[in-house]
mmCIF file with all atom_site columns, C-alpha atoms in Angstrom:
data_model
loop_
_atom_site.group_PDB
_atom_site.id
_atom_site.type_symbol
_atom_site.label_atom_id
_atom_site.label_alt_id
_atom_site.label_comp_id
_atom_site.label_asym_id
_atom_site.label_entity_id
_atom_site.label_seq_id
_atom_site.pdbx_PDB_ins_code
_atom_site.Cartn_x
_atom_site.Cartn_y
_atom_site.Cartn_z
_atom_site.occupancy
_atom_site.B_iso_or_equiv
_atom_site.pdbx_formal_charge
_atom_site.auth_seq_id
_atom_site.auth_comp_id
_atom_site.auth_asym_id
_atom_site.auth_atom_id
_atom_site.pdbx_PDB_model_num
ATOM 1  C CA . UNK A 1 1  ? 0.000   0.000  0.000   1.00 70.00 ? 1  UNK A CA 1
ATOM 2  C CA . UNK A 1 2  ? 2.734   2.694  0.949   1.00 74.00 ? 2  UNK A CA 1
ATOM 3  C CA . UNK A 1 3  ? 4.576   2.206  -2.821  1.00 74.00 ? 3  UNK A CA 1
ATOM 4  C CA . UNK A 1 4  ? 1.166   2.938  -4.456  1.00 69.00 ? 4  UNK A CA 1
ATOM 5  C CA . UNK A 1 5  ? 0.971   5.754  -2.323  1.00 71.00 ? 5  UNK A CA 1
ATOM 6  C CA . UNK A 1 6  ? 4.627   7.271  -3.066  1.00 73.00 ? 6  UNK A CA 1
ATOM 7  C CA . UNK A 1 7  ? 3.896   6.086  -6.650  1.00 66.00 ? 7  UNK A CA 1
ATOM 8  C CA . UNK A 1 8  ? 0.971   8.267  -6.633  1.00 67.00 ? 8  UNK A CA 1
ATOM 9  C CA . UNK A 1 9  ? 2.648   10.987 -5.098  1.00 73.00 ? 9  UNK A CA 1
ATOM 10 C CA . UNK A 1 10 ? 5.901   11.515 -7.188  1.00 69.00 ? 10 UNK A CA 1
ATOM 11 C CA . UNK A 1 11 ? 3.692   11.011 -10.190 1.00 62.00 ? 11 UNK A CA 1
ATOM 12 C CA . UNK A 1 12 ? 1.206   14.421 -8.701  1.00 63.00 ? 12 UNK A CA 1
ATOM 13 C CA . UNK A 1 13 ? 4.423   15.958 -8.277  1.00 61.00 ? 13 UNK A CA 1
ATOM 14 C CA . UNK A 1 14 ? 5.571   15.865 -11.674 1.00 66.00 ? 14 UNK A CA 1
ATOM 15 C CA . UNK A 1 15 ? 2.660   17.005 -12.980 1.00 73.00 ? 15 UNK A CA 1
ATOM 16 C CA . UNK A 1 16 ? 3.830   21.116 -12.299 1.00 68.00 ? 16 UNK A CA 1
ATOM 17 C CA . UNK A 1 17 ? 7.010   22.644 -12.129 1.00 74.00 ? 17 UNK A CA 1
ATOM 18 C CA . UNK A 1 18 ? 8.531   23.895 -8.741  1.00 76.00 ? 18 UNK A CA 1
ATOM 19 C CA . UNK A 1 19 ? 7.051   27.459 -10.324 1.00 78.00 ? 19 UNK A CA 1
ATOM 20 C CA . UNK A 1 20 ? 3.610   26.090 -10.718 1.00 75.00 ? 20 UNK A CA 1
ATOM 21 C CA . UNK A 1 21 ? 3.171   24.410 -7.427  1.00 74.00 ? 21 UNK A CA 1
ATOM 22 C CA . UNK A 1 22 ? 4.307   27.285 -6.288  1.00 81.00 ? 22 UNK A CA 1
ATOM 23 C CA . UNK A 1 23 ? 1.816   29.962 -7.765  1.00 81.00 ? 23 UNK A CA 1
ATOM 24 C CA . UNK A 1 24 ? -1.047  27.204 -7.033  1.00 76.00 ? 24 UNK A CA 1
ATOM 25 C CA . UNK A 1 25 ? 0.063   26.912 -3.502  1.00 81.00 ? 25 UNK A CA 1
ATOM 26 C CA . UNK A 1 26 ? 0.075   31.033 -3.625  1.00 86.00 ? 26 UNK A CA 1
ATOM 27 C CA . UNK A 1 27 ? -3.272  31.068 -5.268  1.00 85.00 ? 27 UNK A CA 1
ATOM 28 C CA . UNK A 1 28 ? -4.603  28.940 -2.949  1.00 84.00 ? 28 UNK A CA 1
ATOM 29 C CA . UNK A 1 29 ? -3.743  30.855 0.087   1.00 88.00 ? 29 UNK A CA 1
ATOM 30 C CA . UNK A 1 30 ? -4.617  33.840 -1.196  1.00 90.00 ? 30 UNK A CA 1
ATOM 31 C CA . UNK A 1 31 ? -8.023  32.529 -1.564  1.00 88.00 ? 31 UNK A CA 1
ATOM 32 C CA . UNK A 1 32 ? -8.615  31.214 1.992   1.00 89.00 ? 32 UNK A CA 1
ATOM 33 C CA . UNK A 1 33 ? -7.128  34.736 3.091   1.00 90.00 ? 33 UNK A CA 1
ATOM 34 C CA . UNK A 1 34 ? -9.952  36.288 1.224   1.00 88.00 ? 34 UNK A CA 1
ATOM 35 C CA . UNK A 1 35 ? -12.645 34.104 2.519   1.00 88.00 ? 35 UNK A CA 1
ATOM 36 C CA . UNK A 1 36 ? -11.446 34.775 5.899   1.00 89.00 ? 36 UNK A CA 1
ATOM 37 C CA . UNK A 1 37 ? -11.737 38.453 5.306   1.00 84.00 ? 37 UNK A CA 1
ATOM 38 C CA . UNK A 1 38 ? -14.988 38.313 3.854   1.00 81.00 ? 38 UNK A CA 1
ATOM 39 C CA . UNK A 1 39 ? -16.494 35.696 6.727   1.00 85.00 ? 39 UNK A CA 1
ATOM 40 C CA . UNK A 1 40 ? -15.405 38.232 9.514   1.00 82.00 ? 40 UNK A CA 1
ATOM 41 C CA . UNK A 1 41 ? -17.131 41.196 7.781   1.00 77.00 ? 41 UNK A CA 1
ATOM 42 C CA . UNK A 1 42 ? -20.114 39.372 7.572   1.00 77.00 ? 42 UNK A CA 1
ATOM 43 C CA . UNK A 1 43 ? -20.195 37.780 10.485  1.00 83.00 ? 43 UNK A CA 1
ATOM 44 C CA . UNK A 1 44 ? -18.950 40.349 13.293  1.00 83.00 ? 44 UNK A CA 1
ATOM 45 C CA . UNK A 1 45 ? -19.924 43.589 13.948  1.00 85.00 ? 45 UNK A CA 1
ATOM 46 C CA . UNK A 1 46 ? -16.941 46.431 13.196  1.00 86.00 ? 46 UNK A CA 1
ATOM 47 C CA . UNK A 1 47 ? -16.897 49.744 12.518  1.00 88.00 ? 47 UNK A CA 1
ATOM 48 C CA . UNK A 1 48 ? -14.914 48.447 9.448   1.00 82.00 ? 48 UNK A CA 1
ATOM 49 C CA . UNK A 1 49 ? -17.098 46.308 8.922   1.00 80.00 ? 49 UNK A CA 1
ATOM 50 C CA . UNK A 1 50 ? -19.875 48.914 8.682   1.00 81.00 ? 50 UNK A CA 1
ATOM 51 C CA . UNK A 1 51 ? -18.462 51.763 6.611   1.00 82.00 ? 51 UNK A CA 1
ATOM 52 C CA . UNK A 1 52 ? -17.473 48.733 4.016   1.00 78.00 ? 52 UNK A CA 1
ATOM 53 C CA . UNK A 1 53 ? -21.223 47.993 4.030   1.00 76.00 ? 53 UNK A CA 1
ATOM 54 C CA . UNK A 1 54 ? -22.497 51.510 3.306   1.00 78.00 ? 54 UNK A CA 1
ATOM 55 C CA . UNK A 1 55 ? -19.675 52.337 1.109   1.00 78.00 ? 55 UNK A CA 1
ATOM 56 C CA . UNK A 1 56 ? -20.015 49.266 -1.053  1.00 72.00 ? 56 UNK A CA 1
ATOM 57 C CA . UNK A 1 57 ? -24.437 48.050 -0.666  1.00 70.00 ? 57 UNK A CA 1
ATOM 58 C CA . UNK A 1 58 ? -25.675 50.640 1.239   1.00 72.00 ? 58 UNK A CA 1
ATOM 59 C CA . UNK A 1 59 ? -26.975 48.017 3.698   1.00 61.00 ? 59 UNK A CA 1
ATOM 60 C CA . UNK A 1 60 ? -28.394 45.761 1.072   1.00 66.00 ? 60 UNK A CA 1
ATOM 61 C CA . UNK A 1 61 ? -27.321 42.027 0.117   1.00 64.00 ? 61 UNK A CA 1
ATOM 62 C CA . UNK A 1 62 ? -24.173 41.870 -1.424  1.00 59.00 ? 62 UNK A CA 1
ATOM 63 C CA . UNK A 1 63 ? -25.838 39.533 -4.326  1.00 61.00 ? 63 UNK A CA 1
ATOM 64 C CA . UNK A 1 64 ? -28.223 42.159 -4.642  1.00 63.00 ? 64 UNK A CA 1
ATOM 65 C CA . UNK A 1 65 ? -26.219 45.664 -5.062  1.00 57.00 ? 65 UNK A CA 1
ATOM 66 C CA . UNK A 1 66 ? -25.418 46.972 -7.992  1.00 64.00 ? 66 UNK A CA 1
ATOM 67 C CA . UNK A 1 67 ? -21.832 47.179 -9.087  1.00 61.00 ? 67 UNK A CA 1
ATOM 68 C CA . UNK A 1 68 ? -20.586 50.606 -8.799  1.00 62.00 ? 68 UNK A CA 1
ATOM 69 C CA . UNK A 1 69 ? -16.989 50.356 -9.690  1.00 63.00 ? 69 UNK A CA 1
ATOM 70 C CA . UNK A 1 70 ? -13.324 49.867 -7.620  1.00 62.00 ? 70 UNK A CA 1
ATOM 71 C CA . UNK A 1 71 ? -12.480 52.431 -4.965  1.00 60.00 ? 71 UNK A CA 1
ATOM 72 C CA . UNK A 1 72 ? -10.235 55.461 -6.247  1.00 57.00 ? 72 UNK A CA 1
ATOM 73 C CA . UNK A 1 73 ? -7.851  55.434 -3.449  1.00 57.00 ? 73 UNK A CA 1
#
C-alpha cells in the first residue's frame, strides 16, 4: 500500500514545475485569506465592517447591489 501511495505521489508531483506548485500553492492561500476576510465582515460587527457595508451596498445584500466600480484610493 505505501509504494502505491509514493507512486501516486511523485507522479502528482511531476505534474507542475517547482514554479507552478508554487503559484497554485500562492493562489490557494490567497483565496482562503480572502474568505477569511470576507467571513469576519459578515459575520462580526466592526466599525470596518460597517463603513465597508455603506460604502459598497448601502446596507443591502451583497448579491443584490449593484456594481458601482473599484475604490479610487
Amino acid at each position: 500500500m505505501k509504494n502505491v501511495v509514493n507512486k501516486i505521489q511523485n507522479w502528482k508531483d511531476k505534474l507542475l514545475s517547482y514554479g507552478g506548485r508554487v503559484v497554485l500553492i500562492s493562489h490557494g492561500l490567497q483565496d482562503a485569506l480572502f474568505y477569511k476576510l470576507w467571513w469576519n465582515l459578515r459575520s462580526k460587527p466592526s466599525l470596518w465592517g460597517s463603513f465597508m457595508a455603506n460604502k459598497y451596498y448601502n446596507k443591502l445584500h451583497p448579491v443584490i447591489a449593484k456594481c458601482r466600480g473599484a475604490s479610487t484610493i
